[in-house]
Each structure stands twice: as C-alpha cells, then as structure tokens.
XYZ file of C-alpha atoms in Angstrom:
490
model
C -23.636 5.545 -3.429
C -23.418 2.077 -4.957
C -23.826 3.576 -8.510
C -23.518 0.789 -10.685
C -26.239 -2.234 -8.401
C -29.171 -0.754 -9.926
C -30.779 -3.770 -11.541
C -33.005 -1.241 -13.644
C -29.948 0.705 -14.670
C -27.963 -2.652 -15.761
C -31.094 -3.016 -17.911
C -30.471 0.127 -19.681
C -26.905 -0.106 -19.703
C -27.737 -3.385 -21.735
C -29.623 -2.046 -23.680
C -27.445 1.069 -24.705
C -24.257 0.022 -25.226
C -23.808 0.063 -28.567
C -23.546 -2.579 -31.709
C -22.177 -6.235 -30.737
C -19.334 -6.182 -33.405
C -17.863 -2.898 -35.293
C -20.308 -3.264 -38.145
C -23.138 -4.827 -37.012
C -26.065 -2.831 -37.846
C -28.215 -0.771 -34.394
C -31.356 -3.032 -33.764
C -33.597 0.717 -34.317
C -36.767 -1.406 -32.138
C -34.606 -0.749 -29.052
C -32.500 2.522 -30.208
C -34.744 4.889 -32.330
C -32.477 7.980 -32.953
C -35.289 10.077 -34.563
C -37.038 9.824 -30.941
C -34.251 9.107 -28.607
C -32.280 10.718 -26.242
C -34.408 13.675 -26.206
C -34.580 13.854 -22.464
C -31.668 14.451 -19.365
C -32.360 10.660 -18.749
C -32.020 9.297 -21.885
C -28.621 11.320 -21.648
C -27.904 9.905 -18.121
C -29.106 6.096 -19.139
C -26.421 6.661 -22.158
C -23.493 7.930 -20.004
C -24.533 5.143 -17.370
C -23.794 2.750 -20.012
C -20.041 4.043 -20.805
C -19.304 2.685 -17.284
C -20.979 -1.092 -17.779
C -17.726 -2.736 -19.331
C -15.432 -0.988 -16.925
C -17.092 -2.476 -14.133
C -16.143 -5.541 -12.009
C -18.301 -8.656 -13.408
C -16.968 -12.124 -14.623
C -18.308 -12.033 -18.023
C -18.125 -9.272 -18.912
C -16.595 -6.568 -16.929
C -13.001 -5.538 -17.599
C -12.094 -4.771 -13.996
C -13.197 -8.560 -12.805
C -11.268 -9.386 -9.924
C -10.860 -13.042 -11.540
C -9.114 -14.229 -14.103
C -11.266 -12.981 -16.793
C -10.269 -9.157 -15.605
C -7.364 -7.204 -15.902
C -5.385 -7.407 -12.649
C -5.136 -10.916 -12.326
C -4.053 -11.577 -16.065
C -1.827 -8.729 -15.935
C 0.027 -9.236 -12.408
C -0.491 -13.040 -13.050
C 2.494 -12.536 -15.668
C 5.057 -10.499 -13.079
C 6.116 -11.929 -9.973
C 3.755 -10.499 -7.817
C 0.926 -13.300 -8.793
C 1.500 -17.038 -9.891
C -0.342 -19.688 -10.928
C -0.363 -23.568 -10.178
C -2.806 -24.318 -13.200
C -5.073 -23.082 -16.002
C -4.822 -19.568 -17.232
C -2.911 -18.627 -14.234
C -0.534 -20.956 -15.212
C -0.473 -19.541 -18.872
C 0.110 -15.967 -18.082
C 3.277 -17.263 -15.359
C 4.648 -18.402 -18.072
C 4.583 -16.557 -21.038
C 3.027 -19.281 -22.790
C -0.290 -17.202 -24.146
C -0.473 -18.021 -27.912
C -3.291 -17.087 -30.583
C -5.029 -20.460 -29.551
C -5.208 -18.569 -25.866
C -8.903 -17.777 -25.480
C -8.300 -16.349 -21.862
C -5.334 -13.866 -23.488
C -7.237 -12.573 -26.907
C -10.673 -12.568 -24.669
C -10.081 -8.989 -23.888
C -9.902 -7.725 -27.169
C -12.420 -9.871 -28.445
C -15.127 -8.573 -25.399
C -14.084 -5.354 -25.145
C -13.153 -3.606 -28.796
C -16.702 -3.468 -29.636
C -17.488 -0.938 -26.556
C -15.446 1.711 -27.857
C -17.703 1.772 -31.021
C -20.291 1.751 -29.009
C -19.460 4.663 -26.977
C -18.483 5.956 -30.385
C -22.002 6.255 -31.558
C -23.385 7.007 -27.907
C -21.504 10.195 -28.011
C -22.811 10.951 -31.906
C -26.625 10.657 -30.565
C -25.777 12.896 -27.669
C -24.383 15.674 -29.853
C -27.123 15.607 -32.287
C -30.193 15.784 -29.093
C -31.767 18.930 -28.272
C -30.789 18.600 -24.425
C -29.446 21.073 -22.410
C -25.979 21.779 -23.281
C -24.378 21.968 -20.381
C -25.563 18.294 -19.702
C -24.517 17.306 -23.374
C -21.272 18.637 -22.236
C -20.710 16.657 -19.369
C -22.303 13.550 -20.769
C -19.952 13.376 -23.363
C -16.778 14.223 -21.272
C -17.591 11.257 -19.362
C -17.873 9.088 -22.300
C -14.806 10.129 -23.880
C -12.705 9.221 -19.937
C -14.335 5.583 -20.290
C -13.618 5.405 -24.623
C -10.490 6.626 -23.386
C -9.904 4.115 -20.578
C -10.971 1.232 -22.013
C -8.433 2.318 -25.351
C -5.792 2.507 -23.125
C -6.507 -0.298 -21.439
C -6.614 -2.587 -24.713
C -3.349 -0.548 -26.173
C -1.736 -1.872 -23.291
C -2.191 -5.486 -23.702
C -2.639 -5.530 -27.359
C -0.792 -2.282 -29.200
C -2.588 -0.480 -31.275
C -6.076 -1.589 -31.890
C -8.970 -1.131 -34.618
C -10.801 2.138 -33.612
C -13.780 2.126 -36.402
C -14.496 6.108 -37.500
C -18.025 7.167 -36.913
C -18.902 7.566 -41.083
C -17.945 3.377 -41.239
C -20.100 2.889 -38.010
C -23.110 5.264 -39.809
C -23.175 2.650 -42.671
C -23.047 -0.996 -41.168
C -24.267 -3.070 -44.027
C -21.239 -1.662 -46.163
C -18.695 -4.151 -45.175
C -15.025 -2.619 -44.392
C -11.968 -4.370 -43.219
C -10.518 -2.219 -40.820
C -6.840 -1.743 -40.348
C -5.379 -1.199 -36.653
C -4.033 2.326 -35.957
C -0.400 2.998 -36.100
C 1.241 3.763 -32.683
C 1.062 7.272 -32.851
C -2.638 7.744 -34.188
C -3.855 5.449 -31.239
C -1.795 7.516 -28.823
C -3.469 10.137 -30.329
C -7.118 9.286 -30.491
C -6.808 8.257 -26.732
C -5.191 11.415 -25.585
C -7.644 13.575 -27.327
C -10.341 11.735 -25.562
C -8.379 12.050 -22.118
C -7.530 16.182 -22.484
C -11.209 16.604 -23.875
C -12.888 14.789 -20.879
C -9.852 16.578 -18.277
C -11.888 20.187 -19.478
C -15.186 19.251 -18.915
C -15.890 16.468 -15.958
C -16.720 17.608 -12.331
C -13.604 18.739 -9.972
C -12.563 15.407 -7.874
C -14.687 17.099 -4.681
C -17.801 17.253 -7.244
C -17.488 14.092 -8.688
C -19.832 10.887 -7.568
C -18.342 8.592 -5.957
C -17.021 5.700 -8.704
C -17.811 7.930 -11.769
C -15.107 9.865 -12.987
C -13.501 12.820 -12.537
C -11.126 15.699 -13.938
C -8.378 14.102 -11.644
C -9.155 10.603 -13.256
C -8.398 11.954 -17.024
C -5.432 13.241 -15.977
C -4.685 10.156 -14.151
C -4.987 7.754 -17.199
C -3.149 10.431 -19.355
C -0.048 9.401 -16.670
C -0.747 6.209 -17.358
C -0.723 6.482 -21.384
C 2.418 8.931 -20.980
C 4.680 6.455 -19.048
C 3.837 3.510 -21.544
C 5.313 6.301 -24.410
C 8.010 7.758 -21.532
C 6.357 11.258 -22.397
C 8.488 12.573 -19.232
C 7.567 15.834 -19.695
C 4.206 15.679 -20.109
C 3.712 13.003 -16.945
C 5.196 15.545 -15.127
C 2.799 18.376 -15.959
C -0.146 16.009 -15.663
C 0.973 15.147 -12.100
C 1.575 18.757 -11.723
C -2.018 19.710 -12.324
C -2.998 16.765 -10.680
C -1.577 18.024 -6.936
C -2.499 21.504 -8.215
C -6.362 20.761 -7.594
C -5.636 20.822 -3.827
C -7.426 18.150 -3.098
C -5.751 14.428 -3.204
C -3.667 13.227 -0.016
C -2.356 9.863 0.681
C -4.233 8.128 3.659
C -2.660 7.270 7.141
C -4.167 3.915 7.010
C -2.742 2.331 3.998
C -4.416 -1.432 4.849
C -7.940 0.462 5.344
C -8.412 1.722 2.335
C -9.585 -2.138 1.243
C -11.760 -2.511 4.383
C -15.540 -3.258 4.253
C -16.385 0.350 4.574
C -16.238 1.656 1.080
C -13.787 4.542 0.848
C -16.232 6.570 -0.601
C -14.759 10.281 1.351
C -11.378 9.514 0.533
C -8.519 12.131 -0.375
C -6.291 9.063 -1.644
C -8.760 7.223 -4.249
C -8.942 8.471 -7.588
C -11.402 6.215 -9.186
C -12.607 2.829 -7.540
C -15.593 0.431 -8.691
C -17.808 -0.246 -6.687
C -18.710 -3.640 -5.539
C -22.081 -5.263 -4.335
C -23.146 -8.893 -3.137
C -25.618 -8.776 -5.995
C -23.036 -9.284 -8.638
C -23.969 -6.396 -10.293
C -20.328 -5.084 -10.306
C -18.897 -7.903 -8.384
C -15.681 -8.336 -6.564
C -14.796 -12.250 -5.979
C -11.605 -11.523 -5.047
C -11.822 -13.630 -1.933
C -12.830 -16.712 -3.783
C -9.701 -16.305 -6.118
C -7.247 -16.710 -3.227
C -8.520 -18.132 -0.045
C -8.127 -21.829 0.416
C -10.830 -24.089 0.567
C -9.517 -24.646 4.898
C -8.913 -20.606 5.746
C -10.965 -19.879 9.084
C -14.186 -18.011 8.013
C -15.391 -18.099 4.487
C -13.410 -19.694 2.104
C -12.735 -19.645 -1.413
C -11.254 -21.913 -4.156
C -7.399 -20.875 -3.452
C -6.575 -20.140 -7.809
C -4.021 -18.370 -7.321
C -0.771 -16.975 -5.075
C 1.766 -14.397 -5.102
C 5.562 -15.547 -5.015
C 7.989 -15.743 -2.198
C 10.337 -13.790 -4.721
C 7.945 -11.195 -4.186
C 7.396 -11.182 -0.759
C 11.316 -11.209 0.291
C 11.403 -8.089 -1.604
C 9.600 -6.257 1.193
C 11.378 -4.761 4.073
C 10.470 -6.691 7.281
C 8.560 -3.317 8.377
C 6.428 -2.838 5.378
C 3.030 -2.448 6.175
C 2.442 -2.945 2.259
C 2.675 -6.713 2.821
C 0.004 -6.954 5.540
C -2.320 -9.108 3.427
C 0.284 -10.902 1.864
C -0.982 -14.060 4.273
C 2.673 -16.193 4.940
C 1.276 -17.967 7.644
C -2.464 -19.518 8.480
C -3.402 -22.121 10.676
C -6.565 -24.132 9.157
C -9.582 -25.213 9.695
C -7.924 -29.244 9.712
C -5.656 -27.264 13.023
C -2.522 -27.464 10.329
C -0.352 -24.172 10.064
C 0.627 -23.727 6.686
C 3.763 -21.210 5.903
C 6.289 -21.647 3.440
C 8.204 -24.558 5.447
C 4.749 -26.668 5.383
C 2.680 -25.285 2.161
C 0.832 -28.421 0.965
C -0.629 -26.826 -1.773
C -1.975 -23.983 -0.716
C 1.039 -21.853 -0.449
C 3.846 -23.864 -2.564
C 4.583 -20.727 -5.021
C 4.217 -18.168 -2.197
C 2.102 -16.419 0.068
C -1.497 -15.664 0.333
C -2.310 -12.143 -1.933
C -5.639 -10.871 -0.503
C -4.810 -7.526 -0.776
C -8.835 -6.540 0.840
C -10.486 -7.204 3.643
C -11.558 -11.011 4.191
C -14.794 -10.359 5.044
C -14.922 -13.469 6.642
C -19.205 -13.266 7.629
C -19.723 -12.932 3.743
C -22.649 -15.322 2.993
C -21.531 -15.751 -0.346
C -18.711 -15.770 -2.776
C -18.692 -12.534 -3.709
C -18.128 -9.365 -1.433
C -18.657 -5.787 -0.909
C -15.171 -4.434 -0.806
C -14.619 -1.893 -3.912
C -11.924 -2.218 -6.112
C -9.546 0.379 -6.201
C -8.413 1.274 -9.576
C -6.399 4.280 -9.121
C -5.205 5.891 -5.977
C -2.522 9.296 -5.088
C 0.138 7.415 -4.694
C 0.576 6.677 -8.256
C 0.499 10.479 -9.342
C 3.635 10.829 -6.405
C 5.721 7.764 -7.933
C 4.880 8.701 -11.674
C 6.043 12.320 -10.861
C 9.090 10.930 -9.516
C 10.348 8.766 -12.220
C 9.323 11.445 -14.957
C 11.481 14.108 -13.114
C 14.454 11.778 -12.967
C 14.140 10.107 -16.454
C 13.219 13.625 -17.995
C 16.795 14.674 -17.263
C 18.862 11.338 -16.420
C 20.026 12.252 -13.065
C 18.137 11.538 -10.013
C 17.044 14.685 -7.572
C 16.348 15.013 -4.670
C 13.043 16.397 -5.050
C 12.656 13.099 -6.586
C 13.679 11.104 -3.486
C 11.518 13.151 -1.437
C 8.772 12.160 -3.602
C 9.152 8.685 -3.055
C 9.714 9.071 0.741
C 6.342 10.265 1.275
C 4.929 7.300 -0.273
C 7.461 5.176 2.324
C 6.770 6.874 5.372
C 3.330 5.924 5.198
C 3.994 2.261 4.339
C 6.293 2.511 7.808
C 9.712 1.791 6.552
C 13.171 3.824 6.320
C 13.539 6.813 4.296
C 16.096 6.917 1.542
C 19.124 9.010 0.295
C 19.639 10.624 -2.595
C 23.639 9.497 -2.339
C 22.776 5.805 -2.570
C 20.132 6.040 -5.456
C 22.244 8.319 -7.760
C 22.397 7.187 -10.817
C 20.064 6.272 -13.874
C 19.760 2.954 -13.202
C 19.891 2.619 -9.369
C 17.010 5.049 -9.380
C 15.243 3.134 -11.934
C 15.602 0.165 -10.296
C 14.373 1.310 -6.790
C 11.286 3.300 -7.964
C 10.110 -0.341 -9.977
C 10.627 -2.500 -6.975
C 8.609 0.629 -5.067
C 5.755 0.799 -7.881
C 5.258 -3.257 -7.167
C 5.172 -2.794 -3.557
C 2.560 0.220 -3.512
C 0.146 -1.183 -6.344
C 0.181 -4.724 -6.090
C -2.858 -6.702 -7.235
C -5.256 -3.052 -7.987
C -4.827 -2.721 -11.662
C -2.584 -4.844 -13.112
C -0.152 -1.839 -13.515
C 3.218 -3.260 -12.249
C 3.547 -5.428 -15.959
C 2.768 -1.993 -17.744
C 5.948 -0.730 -15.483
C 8.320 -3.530 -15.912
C 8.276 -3.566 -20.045
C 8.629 0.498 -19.543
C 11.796 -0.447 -17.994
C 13.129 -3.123 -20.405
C 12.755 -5.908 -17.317
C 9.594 -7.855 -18.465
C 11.137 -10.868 -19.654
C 14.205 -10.764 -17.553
C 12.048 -10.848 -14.358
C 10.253 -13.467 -15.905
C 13.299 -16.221 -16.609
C 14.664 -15.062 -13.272
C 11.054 -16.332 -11.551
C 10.530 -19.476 -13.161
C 14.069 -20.405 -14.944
C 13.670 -23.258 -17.552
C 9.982 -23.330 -17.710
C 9.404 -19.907 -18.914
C 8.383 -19.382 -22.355
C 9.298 -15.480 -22.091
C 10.370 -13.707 -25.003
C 10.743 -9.825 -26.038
C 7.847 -10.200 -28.345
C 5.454 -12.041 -25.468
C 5.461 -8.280 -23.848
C 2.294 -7.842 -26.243
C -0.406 -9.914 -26.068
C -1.578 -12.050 -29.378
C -4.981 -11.294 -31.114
C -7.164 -14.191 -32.145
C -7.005 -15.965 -35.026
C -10.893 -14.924 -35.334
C -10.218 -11.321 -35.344
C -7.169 -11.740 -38.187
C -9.172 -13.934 -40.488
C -12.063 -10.799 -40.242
C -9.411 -8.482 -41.064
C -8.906 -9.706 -44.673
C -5.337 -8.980 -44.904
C -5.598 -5.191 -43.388
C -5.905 -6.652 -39.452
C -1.566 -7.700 -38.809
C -0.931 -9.885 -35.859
C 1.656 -8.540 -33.188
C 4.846 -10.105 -34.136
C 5.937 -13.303 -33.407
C 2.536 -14.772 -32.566
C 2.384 -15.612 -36.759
C-alpha cells in the first residue's frame, strides 16, 4: 500500500537509477547488461526506480514538502506562501540569481534522472521478458521521464535531454546543447501519449504508481504552459470519459491521516511514511515552535493577501490557521502575530497530526487531484474561442459547490478577461500548497510579476525574465559554449 517504504526496494532503486551525470560512464560491477534484467523483477526493481526522484525526501526527492521540493519553491514565489528568511525569503522576492544554490538545485539533482530512465528503458527493450510486462514497464518509465521533464521545463525552459547513442558512449565527451522549445515539448509529449496507451486504467492502477489518467493529466499540465486549448480540452475530455474520477464531498479529508488510497478525486499522490523513506515534513515547515501538540520550526507562512481573497464561507481555507492560542496561553492572529504569523496565516494544508512522535508524518502528498482536469477544461473551452460559456461556468461551479460557497453567473464573468481573472484566483484557492502549480498558472496568464510587486512593493526584485529560473554557473561552464543561460541571469 505504502509502495515506496521498502528499505530493500530504496536499495535497488539506488542502485538502478542510472549514471550520476549525463556522461558518466555505468559502474558494469553493479549493472551488468549482458546478465541483467533478464527476469520480471529485475524489470519491476527498474520501473521501481523511475519513481525514486519523484518521491517526497529532503535530499533528494523532487516532491519534498520542504524547501528543497517543488511546492514550497514554487508557491513560495506567488502569494499564496512567504518567507521571513533564507530561501523562502529568496523565492518571495524574485531575488534567485545563478549564485542561488536552492533555485539551480533542481536542475542540478534532477537532469541526470531522465538519462537515467533513458537507459533503464534501453535495457528493458533489449531483455527477453515477457512482453506484455516490457510493455508496461516502459510506459511507466516514460510517465515519470515525462514528469520529471515537465517538471524541470517548467522552472528552467528547455533543458539538455542527452540521446541514447551519446549516453551508449560515455567516455566520448559531448557538450550538449538544450532543446529548443518545441523539441522539448515534443520529447515530453511523446513520452506522455506513449505511456497514456499502455499504463493500467485509473481503477487498475496501484495506489501512488501511475496511471492512464495521470499521463493525460501531466499532458494538461504541459498543454496549458503552451495554451494548447484544444488539445487540454480533449485530454480532459478523455480524462472524464474513463468514468471513473469524481470530486470528493469532503474536500479537508482528503489530507487526513487516513491515506486516500480508494479515492475517485486523487489522480496521483506520494505516499508518505514516518521512516523517511518518502517523507512528508510538512508539519515541521509551518507549525510554530508554541502550536498545541507537536510542533515544528514555523519556516514559512502564507499571506494575508491571500487569505482575504477567500470568501468568508470557503471551506478551502480551513487549514489556513488565522488564529492559535499557544502553548505560552498567548493567542496569536493577525492583530497580535509576534513572529509567527507577521506575513499571514498558518498554511498547513494536511492534517496536524498532532500525536506524531517525530518530525515527519504519514499524511500523503497529493500531487494531482479531479479538480484540476474540471478547471483546466474550463479555461481551455473559454480561451479556445475567447468568449466565456456557460458550460464553462458550470464547470467551475461544481468545483465551488463543494468548497461551500455561491455559485456564479455567466452575465458577470463575460468577457476574456473577467473570466480569466476569476478562474486564476479559483485555481489558487483549489490547489494551494499540492504542487506548486498556481506559479505555472499565473505566468500562463501574463500576472507573475505583477502579483509579485503588488505583494511586496519596493522590495521585490521581480522582473519578466525572473518567470524562468537561472541555471548554475556549474552547468554553463560544462556546456562549453553550446549550454545558453535563460536570459537576463548573464
């Protein structure tokens, strides 16, 4: 159930997944290709491996639930997270630079694991294993190469993806050049439609591995960032068409203690464990050091600019904590915040789990959820065309009538731009602090760096060009002169 707290799988995951740098030759005493896979569990043990960087850890997992994953870094830089200090601080700011370890980490990490899978899925073509489990091993390899691409084209632009022939000859050093925009749209979409074909229905799927409906699901995701309108639309289409997603009555549950595991509502969550195999220390991120029960280190809040955006109904801002009262007997709200709530509320978003005996907890992390194929459907429909409809509206409503507040009218959201505006401010209520989605949404809409001088005024270091995130200065000198910097980092 827990798939990914197997210490003896982490071991193999470890051990297969893939070279350390894009050239770096295979160690053959671990990885013998002559004599390995040539089994369903070597396949398995490969495919395991695709999912060990998408997994919630602080080193090394890209869905961390600190700052060294994607969520906070990503909603750290809207207004629905802010930062006192540190990186937090950084990313509130717009003032990530080359120099910015925490910023070019995730490139650094991460690029590597598409190589990685790269070669993975070359050693499972060439096995003798069934091919019906070749099939499916691969599919699921090519939804996490695709992922993780996305993932890294979203912070970055296009990226370095090394071909399989330069990865075949390792001690033949190549300067690589990054893709142009539409090649890396490309390579990930292939990857996405490719893995859509062959992985399990959603209601054959195991729990946190993926799933026909989660290809699909990052193909919305990759078609919005390129406003592919037509083709979000058909992938939300086939999407609803599978007869099997549904939004959940309880909208606060769905981040309780018992993993959602039977849900209609969760596309793809990661799973989370007190042994820190995938780990989710969300908690310990945003708790004071004096909230009743167990505690945390308090690193970051949302803004009140945020939370006055709710309607006073909105059960979407449950665990938005504006008021606490201490374990010193002090309330704390946003009259008396010391400095625990000075930028806003409290974001815990998940259960407390207040009898958790240590920092971490067992609430999974949500990645991707229904709602988002609803809203994404919504916006294509209206964007496709440039007039709002009220199929449109009616999309959105179900999304509000579950969060408890007011349905709206077509007449008042009739236009381009009121429409816009309305499904952006709904996105940011629905998906707050899950996947980091809500930047992703406001540079779609040309309001990145607006929203950001509007939240912090004179102390922002916003700019058009600070919608991308810089590279290192590490990776550029590798590059030799083919590896460009995003502008305006040079």
């Amino acid at each position: 159930m827990k798939n990914l707290k197997n210490y003896t799988i982490v071991l193999l995951m470890l051990i297969f997944s893939g070279c350390s740098q894009d050239l770096e030759s295979i160690n053959y005493d671990e990885i013998n290709p002559a004599i390995f896979p040539t089994s369903e569990a070597d396949i398995q043990a490969i495919v395991v491996s695709a999912y060990y960087p998408l997994r919630g850890a602080y080193a090394n997992g890209i869905h961390s639930t600190s700052e060294n994953g994607l969520m906070f870094i990503l909603d750290a830089t809207t207004e629905i997270l802010q930062g006192p200090y540190g990186v937090q601080q950084e990313a509130s700011l717009h003032s990530y630079k080359p120099t910015s370890a925490n910023f070019t980490r995730f490139y650094d990490v991460f690029y590597n694991k598409i190589s990685g899978m790269t070669l993975s899925i070359d050693r499972i073509e060439k096995s003798n294993v069934n091919e019906l489990v070749k099939k499916q091993a691969i599919a699921e390899i090519k939804c996490a190469r695709g992922l993780l691409a996305y993932e890294l084209f979203d912070m970055y632009g296009p990226i370095v993806v090394a071909p399989l022939e330069v990865l075949q000859n390792p001690l033949k050093e190549e300067p690589l050049a990054r893709l142009s925009n539409a090649e890396m749209v490309s390579f990930i979409e292939n990857d996405l439609k490719a893995a859509a074909i062959d992985l399990p229905s959603p209601d054959k799927a195991t729990y946190g591995r993926f799933s026909q409906g989660m290809a699909r699901m990052v193909l919305i995701r990759l078609y919005l960032h390129e406003k592919r309108w037509q083709e979000v639309e058909e992938q939300a289409n086939a999407i609803m068409a599978m007869n099997h997603y549904a939004l959940e009555a309880d909208y606060v549950g769905l981040w309780g203690l018992a993993a959602p595991i039977k849900s209609k509502e969760v596309i793809w969550a990661v799973p989370a464990d007190y042994a820190g195999t995938s780990e989710n220390q969300w908690q310990m991120m945003v708790l004071p050091n004096n909230f009743p029960g167990t505690t945390g280190y308090g690193t970051i809040q949302s803004s009140w600019t945020f939370y006055d955006s709710f309607e006073a109904t909105d059960i979407r801002k449950t665990a938005l904590v504006a008021e606490y009262t201490g374990t010193d007997g002090v309330t704390y709200n946003r009259a008396n915040p010391a400095n625990y709530m000075q930028l806003g509320p409290i974001p815990l978003k998940i259960n407390p789990d207040a009898a958790r005996k240590s920092a971490l907890t067992t609430v999974d992390m949500i990645v991707y959820r229904y709602a988002d194929v609803l809203l994404s459907k919504a916006e294509a429909l209206v964007n496709k065309t440039g007039t709002p409809t009220q199929e449109a509206i009616d999309l959105v409503n179900i999304v509000r009538k579950r969060a408890k507040i007011s349905e709206i009218e077509l007449a008042d959201y009739n236009t381009l731009a009121s429409f816009n505006n309305m499904i952006l401010l709904e996105r940011s209520h629905e998906y707050w602090c899950e996947n980091g989605q809500y930047r992703s949404d406001l540079i779609r809409h040309g309001k990145y760096t607006e929203h950001a001088l509007s939240l912090n005024g004179a102390a922002s270091q916003s700019a058009p060009y600070k919608a991308l995130f810089p590279f290192s200065l590490d990776r550029i000198s590798e590059g030799k002169g083919k590896f460009i910097q995003n502008l305006g980092y040079n």
